Coordinates of N, CA and C in Angstrom, one line a residue:
X1 N -11.4 -7.4 -4.3 CA -12.8 -7.3 -4.5 C -13.4 -6.2 -3.5
X2 N -14.6 -5.6 -3.8 CA -15.1 -4.6 -2.9 C -15.4 -5.2 -1.5
X3 N -15.1 -4.4 -0.5 CA -15.3 -4.8 0.8 C -14.3 -5.7 1.4
X4 N -13.3 -6.0 0.7 CA -12.2 -6.9 1.2 C -11.4 -6.2 2.2
X5 N -11.1 -6.8 3.3 CA -10.2 -6.2 4.3 C -8.8 -6.5 4.0
X6 N -7.9 -5.5 3.9 CA -6.5 -5.7 3.5 C -5.6 -5.4 4.7
X7 N -4.4 -6.0 4.6 CA -3.4 -5.7 5.6 C -2.7 -4.4 5.3
X8 N -1.6 -4.1 6.1 CA -1.0 -2.8 5.9 C -0.1 -2.7 4.6
X9 N 0.0 -3.8 3.8 CA 0.7 -3.8 2.6 C -0.3 -4.0 1.4
X10 N -1.5 -3.9 1.6 CA -2.5 -4.0 0.6 C -2.9 -5.4 0.2
X11 N -2.5 -6.4 1.0 CA -2.8 -7.8 0.7 C -4.1 -8.2 1.5
X12 N -4.7 -9.3 1.0 CA -5.9 -9.8 1.6 C -5.6 -10.7 2.7
X13 N -4.4 -11.0 3.0 CA -4.1 -11.9 4.1 C -2.9 -11.4 4.9
X14 N -2.6 -12.0 6.0 CA -1.4 -11.5 6.8 C -0.7 -12.7 7.4
X15 N 0.6 -12.6 7.6 CA 1.4 -13.6 8.2 C 2.6 -13.1 8.7
X16 N 3.3 -13.9 9.6 CA 4.5 -13.4 10.2 C 5.7 -13.5 9.3
X17 N 6.5 -12.5 9.2 CA 7.7 -12.6 8.4 C 8.9 -12.1 9.2
X18 N 10.1 -12.6 8.8 CA 11.3 -12.1 9.5 C 11.4 -10.7 9.2
X19 N 11.7 -9.8 10.2 CA 11.9 -8.4 10.0 C 13.1 -8.1 9.2
X20 N 13.1 -7.1 8.4 CA 14.3 -6.7 7.6 C 15.4 -6.2 8.5
X21 N 16.6 -6.3 8.0 CA 17.8 -5.8 8.8 C 18.2 -4.5 8.1
X22 N 18.3 -3.4 8.9 CA 18.6 -2.1 8.4 C 20.0 -2.2 7.8
X23 N 20.2 -1.5 6.6 CA 21.6 -1.5 6.0 C 22.7 -1.0 6.9
X24 N 22.4 -0.1 7.9 CA 23.4 0.3 8.8 C 24.0 -0.8 9.7
X25 N 23.2 -1.9 9.9 CA 23.6 -3.0 10.7 C 24.2 -4.2 10.0
X26 N 24.0 -4.2 8.7 CA 24.4 -5.4 7.9 C 25.9 -5.5 8.0
X27 N 26.7 -4.4 7.9 CA 28.1 -4.5 7.9 C 28.6 -5.0 9.2
X28 N 28.0 -4.6 10.3 CA 28.4 -5.1 11.6 C 28.2 -6.6 11.8
X29 N 27.0 -7.0 11.3 CA 26.6 -8.4 11.4 C 27.6 -9.3 10.6
X30 N 27.9 -8.8 9.4 CA 28.8 -9.6 8.5 C 30.2 -9.6 9.0
X31 N 30.6 -8.5 9.6 CA 32.0 -8.5 10.3 C 32.0 -9.6 11.4
X32 N 31.0 -9.6 12.2 CA 30.9 -10.5 13.3 C 30.9 -12.0 12.8
X33 N 30.1 -12.2 11.7 CA 30.0 -13.6 11.1 C 31.4 -14.0 10.6
X34 N 32.1 -13.1 9.9 CA 33.4 -13.4 9.3 C 34.4 -13.7 10.4
X35 N 34.3 -12.9 11.5 CA 35.3 -13.2 12.6 C 35.0 -14.5 13.2
X36 N 33.8 -14.8 13.4 CA 33.5 -16.1 14.1 C 33.9 -17.3 13.2
X37 N 33.7 -17.2 11.8 CA 34.1 -18.2 10.9 C 35.6 -18.4 10.9
X38 N 36.3 -17.3 11.0 CA 37.8 -17.3 11.1 C 38.2 -18.2 12.3
X39 N 37.6 -17.9 13.4 CA 38.0 -18.7 14.6 C 37.6 -20.2 14.5
X40 N 36.4 -20.4 13.9 CA 35.9 -21.8 13.8 C 36.6 -22.6 12.7
X41 N 36.9 -22.0 11.5 CA 37.4 -22.8 10.4 C 38.9 -22.7 10.3
X42 N 39.4 -21.5 10.5 CA 40.9 -21.3 10.3 C 41.7 -21.7 11.5
X43 N 41.2 -21.4 12.7 CA 42.0 -21.6 13.9 C 41.4 -22.8 14.7
X44 N 40.2 -23.2 14.4 CA 39.5 -24.3 15.1 C 39.4 -24.0 16.6
X45 N 39.1 -22.7 16.9 CA 39.0 -22.3 18.3 C 37.5 -22.2 18.6
X46 N 36.8 -23.3 18.8 CA 35.4 -23.3 19.0 C 35.0 -22.5 20.3
X47 N 35.8 -22.5 21.3 CA 35.5 -21.8 22.5 C 35.3 -20.3 22.3
X48 N 35.9 -19.8 21.2 CA 35.7 -18.3 20.8 C 34.8 -18.2 19.6
X49 N 34.9 -19.1 18.7 CA 34.1 -19.1 17.4 C 32.6 -19.1 17.7
X50 N 32.1 -20.1 18.5 CA 30.7 -20.2 18.7 C 30.1 -19.0 19.5
X51 N 30.7 -18.5 20.5 CA 30.1 -17.3 21.2 C 30.1 -16.1 20.2
X52 N 31.1 -16.0 19.3 CA 31.1 -14.9 18.3 C 29.9 -15.1 17.3
X53 N 29.6 -16.4 17.0 CA 28.5 -16.6 16.1 C 27.2 -16.2 16.7
X54 N 27.0 -16.5 18.0 CA 25.8 -16.1 18.8 C 25.8 -14.6 18.8
X55 N 26.9 -13.9 19.0 CA 27.0 -12.5 19.0 C 26.6 -11.9 17.6
X56 N 26.9 -12.6 16.6 CA 26.5 -12.2 15.2 C 25.0 -12.1 15.1
X57 N 24.4 -13.2 15.6 CA 22.9 -13.2 15.6 C 22.3 -12.1 16.3
X58 N 22.9 -11.8 17.5 CA 22.5 -10.7 18.3 C 22.6 -9.3 17.6
X59 N 23.7 -9.2 16.9 CA 23.9 -7.9 16.1 C 22.8 -7.7 15.0
X60 N 22.6 -8.8 14.3 CA 21.5 -8.7 13.3 C 20.2 -8.4 13.9
X61 N 19.9 -9.0 15.1 CA 18.6 -8.8 15.8 C 18.5 -7.3 16.2
X62 N 19.6 -6.8 16.7 CA 19.6 -5.4 17.2 C 19.2 -4.4 16.1
X63 N 19.7 -4.7 14.9 CA 19.4 -3.7 13.8 C 18.2 -4.1 12.9
X64 N 17.3 -5.0 13.5 CA 16.1 -5.4 12.8 C 15.2 -4.1 12.6
X65 N 14.5 -4.1 11.5 CA 13.7 -3.0 11.1 C 12.3 -3.4 10.6
X66 N 11.4 -3.7 11.6 CA 10.1 -4.2 11.2 C 9.2 -3.1 10.7
X67 N 8.2 -3.5 9.9 CA 7.2 -2.6 9.4 C 6.3 -2.2 10.5
X68 N 5.8 -1.0 10.5 CA 4.8 -0.5 11.5 C 3.6 0.1 10.8
X69 N 2.5 -0.1 11.5 CA 1.2 0.5 11.1 C 1.0 1.8 11.8
X70 N 1.2 2.9 11.1 CA 1.2 4.3 11.7 C -0.2 4.8 11.8
X71 N -0.6 5.3 13.0 CA -1.9 6.0 13.1 C -2.0 7.2 12.2
X72 N -3.1 7.3 11.5 CA -3.2 8.4 10.5 C -3.9 9.7 11.0
X73 N -4.4 9.6 12.2 CA -5.1 10.8 12.8 C -4.2 12.0 12.8
X74 N -4.6 13.1 12.3 CA -3.7 14.3 12.3 C -3.3 14.7 13.7
X75 N -4.2 14.5 14.6 CA -3.9 15.0 16.0 C -2.9 14.1 16.7
X76 N -2.7 12.9 16.3 CA -1.8 11.9 17.0 C -0.4 12.3 16.9
X77 N 0.3 12.3 18.1 CA 1.7 12.3 18.2 C 2.2 11.0 18.6
X78 N 3.0 10.3 17.8 CA 3.3 8.9 18.0 C 4.7 8.8 18.6
X79 N 4.9 7.6 19.2 CA 6.2 7.4 19.8 C 7.3 7.3 18.8
X80 N 8.5 8.0 19.0 CA 9.6 7.9 18.0 C 10.5 6.7 18.3
X81 N 10.2 6.0 19.4 CA 11.1 4.9 19.8 C 10.4 3.7 20.4
X82 N 10.9 2.5 20.3 CA 10.5 1.4 21.1 C 11.1 1.5 22.4
X83 N 10.4 1.0 23.5 CA 11.1 1.0 24.8 C 10.1 1.2 25.9
X84 N 10.7 1.5 27.0 CA 9.9 1.7 28.3 C 9.9 3.2 28.7
X85 N 8.7 3.7 29.0 CA 8.5 5.1 29.5 C 9.1 5.1 30.9
X86 N 10.2 5.8 31.1 CA 10.9 5.8 32.4 C 10.7 7.1 33.1
X87 N 10.4 8.2 32.4 CA 10.3 9.5 33.0 C 9.2 10.3 32.3
X88 N 8.4 11.0 33.1 CA 7.5 12.0 32.6 C 7.6 13.2 33.5
X89 N 8.1 14.3 32.9 CA 8.4 15.5 33.8 C 8.1 16.8 33.1
X90 N 7.8 17.8 33.9 CA 7.7 19.2 33.3 C 9.0 19.9 33.3
X91 N 9.5 20.2 32.1 CA 10.9 20.8 32.0 C 10.8 21.9 30.9
X92 N 11.9 22.7 30.9 CA 12.1 23.6 29.8 C 12.7 22.8 28.7
X93 N 12.3 23.0 27.4 CA 13.0 22.3 26.3 C 14.4 22.7 26.2
X94 N 15.3 21.8 25.6 CA 16.7 22.2 25.4 C 16.9 23.5 24.7
X95 N 17.9 24.2 25.2 CA 18.2 25.5 24.6 C 18.4 25.5 23.1
X96 N 19.0 24.4 22.6 CA 19.2 24.2 21.2 C 18.0 24.2 20.4
X97 N 16.8 23.8 21.0 CA 15.6 23.8 20.3 C 14.8 25.1 20.4
X98 N 15.3 26.0 21.2 CA 14.6 27.3 21.5 C 15.2 28.4 20.8
X99 N 16.5 28.5 20.8 CA 17.2 29.8 20.4 C 17.1 30.0 18.9
X100 N 17.3 31.2 18.5 CA 17.4 31.5 17.1 C 18.6 30.9 16.4
X101 N 18.5 30.0 15.5 CA 19.6 29.4 14.9 C 20.1 30.0 13.6
X102 N 19.4 31.2 13.2 CA 19.8 31.9 12.0 C 19.2 31.3 10.7
X103 N 18.3 30.3 10.9 CA 17.7 29.7 9.7 C 16.5 30.5 9.2
X104 N 16.0 31.4 10.1 CA 14.7 32.1 9.7 C 13.5 31.4 10.2
X105 N 13.7 30.2 10.8 CA 12.5 29.5 11.4 C 12.7 29.4 12.9
X106 N 11.6 29.9 13.6 CA 11.6 30.0 15.0 C 11.7 28.6 15.6
X107 N 12.3 28.5 16.8 CA 12.3 27.3 17.6 C 11.2 27.1 18.5
X108 N 11.3 26.2 19.5 CA 10.2 26.0 20.4 C 10.1 27.3 21.3
X109 N 8.9 27.6 21.8 CA 8.7 28.7 22.7 C 9.2 28.4 24.1
X110 N 9.6 29.4 24.8 CA 10.1 29.2 26.2 C 9.0 28.8 27.1
X111 N 9.3 28.2 28.2 CA 8.3 27.7 29.1 C 8.3 26.2 29.3
X112 N 7.8 25.8 30.4 CA 7.8 24.3 30.7 C 6.9 23.6 29.9
X113 N 7.3 22.4 29.4 CA 6.4 21.5 28.7 C 6.6 20.1 29.3
X114 N 5.8 19.2 28.8 CA 5.9 17.8 29.3 C 6.9 17.0 28.5
X115 N 7.9 16.4 29.2 CA 8.9 15.6 28.5 C 8.6 14.2 28.8
X116 N 8.5 13.3 27.8 CA 8.3 11.9 27.9 C 9.6 11.2 27.5
X117 N 10.2 10.5 28.4 CA 11.5 9.8 28.2 C 11.3 8.3 28.0
X118 N 11.8 7.8 26.8 CA 11.7 6.4 26.5 C 13.0 5.7 26.5
X119 N 13.2 4.7 27.3 CA 14.5 4.0 27.4 C 14.5 2.8 26.6
X120 N 15.5 2.6 25.7 CA 15.7 1.5 24.9 C 16.8 0.6 25.4
X121 N 16.5 -0.7 25.6 CA 17.6 -1.6 25.9 C 18.1 -2.2 24.7
X122 N 19.2 -3.0 24.8 CA 19.8 -3.6 23.6 C 18.8 -4.6 22.9
X123 N 17.7 -5.0 23.6 CA 16.7 -5.9 23.0 C 15.6 -5.2 22.2
X124 N 15.6 -3.9 22.3 CA 14.5 -3.2 21.6 C 15.0 -2.9 20.2
X125 N 14.0 -2.6 19.3 CA 14.2 -2.0 18.0 C 14.8 -0.6 18.1
X126 N 15.9 -0.3 17.4 CA 16.5 1.0 17.7 C 16.4 2.0 16.5
X127 N 15.5 1.7 15.6 CA 15.2 2.6 14.5 C 14.2 3.6 15.1
X128 N 14.6 4.9 15.0 CA 13.7 6.0 15.5 C 12.9 6.6 14.4
X129 N 11.6 7.0 14.7 CA 10.7 7.4 13.7 C 10.1 8.8 14.0
X130 N 9.6 9.5 13.0 CA 9.1 10.9 13.2 C 7.8 10.8 14.0
X131 N 7.7 11.6 15.1 CA 6.4 11.6 15.9 C 5.3 12.3 15.2
X132 N 5.6 13.2 14.3 CA 4.6 13.9 13.5 C 5.2 14.1 12.1
X133 N 4.3 14.3 11.1 CA 4.7 14.6 9.8 C 4.9 16.1 9.6
X134 N 5.9 16.5 8.7 CA 6.1 17.9 8.5 C 7.5 18.1 7.9
X135 N 8.1 19.3 8.2 CA 9.4 19.7 7.7 C 10.4 19.7 8.8
X136 N 11.5 19.0 8.6 CA 12.6 19.0 9.6 C 13.3 20.4 9.6
X137 N 13.2 21.1 10.7 CA 13.7 22.4 10.9 C 15.1 22.5 11.5
X138 N 15.4 21.5 12.4 CA 16.7 21.5 13.0 C 17.2 20.0 13.2
X139 N 18.5 19.8 13.1 CA 19.1 18.6 13.5 C 20.4 19.1 14.1
X140 N 20.5 19.0 15.5 CA 21.6 19.6 16.2 C 22.3 18.5 17.0
X141 N 23.6 18.2 16.7 CA 24.3 17.2 17.4 C 25.2 17.8 18.5
X142 N 25.1 17.2 19.7 CA 25.9 17.7 20.8 C 26.7 16.6 21.4
X143 N 28.1 16.8 21.4 CA 28.9 15.7 22.0 C 28.8 15.8 23.5
X144 N 29.1 14.6 24.1 CA 28.9 14.6 25.6 C 29.4 13.3 26.2
X145 N 28.9 13.0 27.4 CA 29.3 11.8 28.1 C 28.5 10.6 27.7
X146 N 28.7 9.5 28.4 CA 28.0 8.2 28.1 C 27.6 7.6 29.4
X147 N 26.9 8.4 30.3 CA 26.4 7.8 31.5 C 25.1 7.0 31.2
X148 N 24.7 6.3 32.2 CA 23.4 5.5 32.1 C 22.3 6.4 31.6
X149 N 21.7 6.1 30.5 CA 20.7 7.0 29.9 C 19.3 6.9 30.6
X150 N 19.2 6.0 31.6 CA 18.0 6.0 32.4 C 18.0 7.2 33.4
X151 N 19.2 7.7 33.7 CA 19.3 8.8 34.7 C 18.7 10.1 34.1
X152 N 18.1 10.9 34.9 CA 17.5 12.2 34.4 C 18.6 13.1 33.8
X153 N 19.8 13.1 34.4 CA 20.8 14.1 34.0 C 21.4 13.7 32.6
X154 N 21.1 12.5 32.1 CA 21.5 12.1 30.8 C 21.0 13.1 29.7
X155 N 19.9 13.7 29.9 CA 19.3 14.6 29.0 C 20.2 15.8 28.7
X156 N 21.0 16.2 29.8 CA 21.8 17.4 29.7 C 23.3 17.1 29.5
X157 N 23.7 15.8 29.9 CA 25.2 15.5 29.9 C 25.6 14.6 28.8
X158 N 24.8 13.7 28.3 CA 25.2 12.7 27.4 C 25.3 13.2 25.9
X159 N 26.0 12.5 25.1 CA 26.0 12.7 23.7 C 24.6 12.6 23.2
X160 N 24.1 13.6 22.4 CA 22.7 13.6 22.0 C 22.6 14.4 20.7
X161 N 21.4 14.2 20.1 CA 21.0 14.9 18.9 C 19.6 15.4 19.0
X162 N 19.4 16.7 18.8 CA 18.0 17.3 18.9 C 17.5 17.3 17.4
X163 N 16.2 17.0 17.3 CA 15.5 17.1 16.0 C 14.2 17.9 16.2
X164 N 14.0 18.9 15.4 CA 12.8 19.7 15.5 C 12.0 19.6 14.2
X165 N 10.7 19.2 14.3 CA 9.9 19.1 13.1 C 8.7 20.1 13.2
X166 N 8.4 20.8 12.1 CA 7.3 21.7 12.1 C 6.2 21.1 11.2
X167 N 5.0 20.9 11.8 CA 3.9 20.3 11.1 C 3.3 21.3 10.1
X168 N 2.5 20.9 9.2 CA 1.9 21.8 8.2 C 1.1 22.9 8.8
X169 N 0.5 22.8 10.0 CA -0.3 23.8 10.6 C 0.5 24.7 11.4
X170 N 1.9 24.5 11.5 CA 2.8 25.4 12.2 C 3.1 24.9 13.6
X171 N 2.5 23.8 14.0 CA 2.9 23.2 15.3 C 4.3 22.6 15.2
X172 N 5.1 22.9 16.2 CA 6.5 22.4 16.3 C 6.6 21.4 17.4
X173 N 7.4 20.3 17.1 CA 7.6 19.3 18.1 C 9.1 18.9 18.0
X174 N 9.7 18.9 19.2 CA 11.1 18.5 19.3 C 11.3 17.2 20.1
X175 N 12.3 16.5 19.7 CA 12.7 15.3 20.4 C 14.2 15.1 20.3
X176 N 14.7 14.3 21.3 CA 16.2 14.2 21.4 C 16.6 12.7 21.5
X177 N 17.5 12.4 20.6 CA 18.2 11.0 20.7 C 19.4 11.1 21.6
X178 N 19.4 10.3 22.6 CA 20.5 10.3 23.6 C 21.2 9.0 23.7
X179 N 22.6 9.1 23.5 CA 23.4 8.0 23.6 C 23.5 7.5 25.1
X180 N 23.7 6.2 25.3 CA 23.7 5.7 26.7 C 25.0 5.1 27.1
X181 N 25.0 4.3 28.1 CA 26.2 3.7 28.6 C 26.9 2.9 27.6
X182 N 26.2 2.1 26.8 CA 26.8 1.3 25.8 C 26.7 1.9 24.4
X183 N 25.7 2.7 24.1 CA 25.5 3.3 22.8 C 26.6 4.3 22.6
X184 N 27.2 4.3 21.4 CA 28.3 5.2 21.1 C 28.2 5.9 19.8
X185 N 27.0 5.8 19.2 CA 26.9 6.4 17.9 C 25.5 6.7 17.6
X186 N 25.2 8.0 17.3 CA 23.8 8.4 16.8 C 23.9 8.6 15.3
X187 N 23.0 7.9 14.6 CA 23.1 8.0 13.1 C 21.8 8.7 12.6
X188 N 21.9 9.9 12.0 CA 20.7 10.6 11.5 C 20.4 10.1 10.1
X189 N 19.2 10.1 9.7 CA 18.7 9.8 8.4 C 18.2 11.0 7.7
X190 N 18.0 12.1 8.4 CA 17.4 13.3 7.9 C 18.3 14.5 8.1
X191 N 17.9 15.6 7.5 CA 18.7 16.9 7.6 C 17.7 18.0 7.5
X192 N 18.0 19.2 8.0 CA 17.1 20.4 7.9 C 16.6 20.6 6.5
X193 N 15.3 20.8 6.4 CA 14.7 21.1 5.1 C 14.0 19.8 4.5
X194 N 14.3 18.6 5.1 CA 13.6 17.4 4.6 C 12.2 17.4 5.0
X195 N 11.3 16.9 4.1 CA 9.9 16.6 4.5 C 9.8 15.2 4.9
X196 N 9.2 15.0 6.1 CA 9.0 13.6 6.6 C 7.5 13.3 6.9
X197 N 7.2 12.1 6.7 CA 5.8 11.6 7.0 C 5.8 11.1 8.5
X198 N 4.7 11.2 9.1 CA 4.6 10.6 10.4 C 4.9 9.1 10.4
X199 N 5.8 8.8 11.3 CA 6.3 7.4 11.4 C 7.4 7.0 10.5
X200 N 7.9 8.0 9.7 CA 9.0 7.8 8.8 C 10.3 7.6 9.6
X201 N 11.2 6.7 9.2 CA 12.5 6.5 9.9 C 13.3 7.7 9.8
X202 N 13.8 8.2 10.9 CA 14.6 9.4 11.0 C 16.0 9.2 11.5
X203 N 16.3 8.0 12.1 CA 17.7 7.8 12.6 C 17.7 6.6 13.5
X204 N 18.9 6.3 14.0 CA 19.0 5.2 15.0 C 20.1 5.5 16.0
X205 N 20.1 4.8 17.1 CA 21.2 4.9 18.1 C 21.7 3.5 18.3
X206 N 23.0 3.3 18.2 CA 23.5 1.9 18.3 C 23.6 1.5 19.8
X207 N 23.0 0.3 20.1 CA 23.3 -0.4 21.3 C 22.9 0.2 22.6
X208 N 21.6 0.4 22.8 CA 21.0 0.9 24.0 C 21.0 2.4 24.2
X209 N 19.9 3.0 24.5 CA 19.9 4.5 24.5 C 18.5 5.0 25.0
X210 N 18.2 6.3 24.7 CA 17.0 6.9 25.2 C 16.6 8.0 24.2
X211 N 15.3 8.2 24.1 CA 14.7 9.3 23.3 C 13.8 10.1 24.2
X212 N 14.0 11.4 24.2 CA 13.1 12.4 25.0 C 12.2 13.1 24.0
X213 N 10.9 13.1 24.3 CA 9.9 13.8 23.4 C 9.4 15.0 24.2
X214 N 9.4 16.2 23.6 CA 8.9 17.4 24.2 C 7.5 17.7 23.6
X215 N 6.5 17.4 24.4 CA 5.1 17.6 23.9 C 4.8 19.1 23.9
X216 N 4.0 19.5 22.9 CA 3.6 20.9 22.9 C 2.9 21.4 24.2
X217 N 3.1 22.6 24.5 CA 2.5 23.2 25.7 C 1.0 22.9 25.8
X218 N 0.6 22.6 27.0 CA -0.8 22.3 27.2 C -1.3 20.9 26.8
X219 N -0.3 20.1 26.4 CA -0.7 18.7 25.9 C -0.4 17.7 27.0
X220 N -1.4 16.9 27.3 CA -1.3 15.8 28.3 C -0.9 14.5 27.6
X221 N 0.1 13.8 28.2 CA 0.5 12.5 27.6 C -0.6 11.5 27.8
X222 N -0.7 10.5 26.9 CA -1.6 9.4 27.0 C -0.9 8.1 27.4
X223 N 0.3 8.3 27.8 CA 1.1 7.1 28.3 C 1.5 7.3 29.8
X224 N 1.9 6.2 30.4 CA 2.3 6.3 31.8 C 3.7 5.8 32.0
X225 N 4.3 6.2 33.1 CA 5.6 5.6 33.5 C 5.5 4.1 33.7
X226 N 6.4 3.3 33.1 CA 6.3 1.9 33.2 C 5.6 1.2 32.0
X227 N 5.1 2.1 31.1 CA 4.4 1.5 29.9 C 5.4 1.3 28.8
X228 N 5.2 0.2 28.1 CA 6.1 -0.1 26.9 C 5.4 0.5 25.7
X229 N 6.2 1.2 24.9 CA 5.7 1.8 23.7 C 6.4 1.3 22.4
X230 N 5.7 1.5 21.3 CA 6.2 1.0 20.0 C 6.4 2.2 19.1
X231 N 7.6 2.3 18.5 CA 7.9 3.4 17.6 C 6.9 3.3 16.3
X232 N 6.3 4.4 16.0 CA 5.5 4.5 14.8 C 4.1 4.0 15.0
X233 N 3.8 3.5 16.2 CA 2.4 2.9 16.5 C 1.8 3.5 17.8
X234 N 2.5 3.5 18.9 CA 1.9 4.0 20.1 C 1.7 5.5 20.1
X235 N 0.4 5.9 20.4 CA 0.1 7.4 20.5 C 0.5 7.9 21.9
X236 N 1.5 8.9 21.8 CA 1.9 9.5 23.1 C 1.0 10.6 23.6
X237 N 0.4 11.3 22.6 CA -0.5 12.4 23.0 C -1.3 12.8 21.7
X238 N -2.3 13.6 21.9 CA -3.1 14.1 20.8 C -3.2 15.6 20.9
X239 N -3.0 16.3 19.8 CA -3.0 17.7 19.8 C -3.6 18.2 18.5
X240 N -4.5 19.2 18.6 CA -5.2 19.7 17.4 C -4.3 20.8 16.7
X241 N -5.0 21.8 16.1 CA -4.3 22.8 15.4 C -3.5 23.6 16.4
X242 N -2.3 24.1 15.9 CA -1.4 24.8 16.8 C -2.0 26.0 17.4
X243 N -2.9 26.7 16.8 CA -3.6 27.9 17.3 C -4.3 27.5 18.6
X244 N -4.9 26.3 18.6 CA -5.7 25.9 19.8 C -4.7 25.7 20.9
X245 N -3.5 25.1 20.6 CA -2.6 24.9 21.7 C -2.0 26.2 22.3
X246 N -1.8 27.2 21.4 CA -1.3 28.4 21.9 C -2.4 29.1 22.8
X247 N -3.7 28.9 22.5 CA -4.7 29.4 23.3 C -4.7 28.7 24.7
X248 N -4.5 27.4 24.7 CA -4.5 26.7 26.0 C -3.3 27.1 26.8
X249 N -2.1 27.3 26.1 CA -0.9 27.7 26.9 C -1.1 29.1 27.5
X250 N -1.8 29.9 26.9 CA -2.0 31.3 27.5 C -3.0 31.2 28.6

């Protein structure tokens, strides 16, 4: 009816639901369940079976994929990850996001920008989302180490994957998925040339990790170190048309 207030799924009411489990995690959860049942039913080894059953629940929880209400303001740059803001620093963007990659699409401009680092523990949702809507210009995987992803040097030494998205007005934003001490697999959902909406799922990192976001030059973050952010919902910064940003940077 006219004037009715609807929830994010177009319904007139709202209620708590169990979050969905991403398909990437179902196989791991089922393997853990099958293993625990083997020890419980076939071998009657409860001392191993019950801990494995608890581990199975943890695996399903790790790959949970809740719905998110994405801010629709064009200027909003939203968090690509759930977790804790552990670092905010002025740095040069990764070389892989700057150099000419032969695609005909320019990368990020040289010069220091603000990097916001978001650390994800094994208890956080690990589905990563697009900070802005636009066209995926680069997806660059870099093999590396698996040191603690809370450390600043993890941005340069750990296994990581860079993603560059170009907004419709030409604004480019890069972010990096970084594997951590426990995380051993970065799973992309997108490839160069794909069109993505703001807040769309673009990948995940298994079992604890970090995401670095490189804000456009001249953009101040709206988050602080120690703040907990939510992928697809928390606004990291606001930026208008790319021409305005270029003027500020000059």
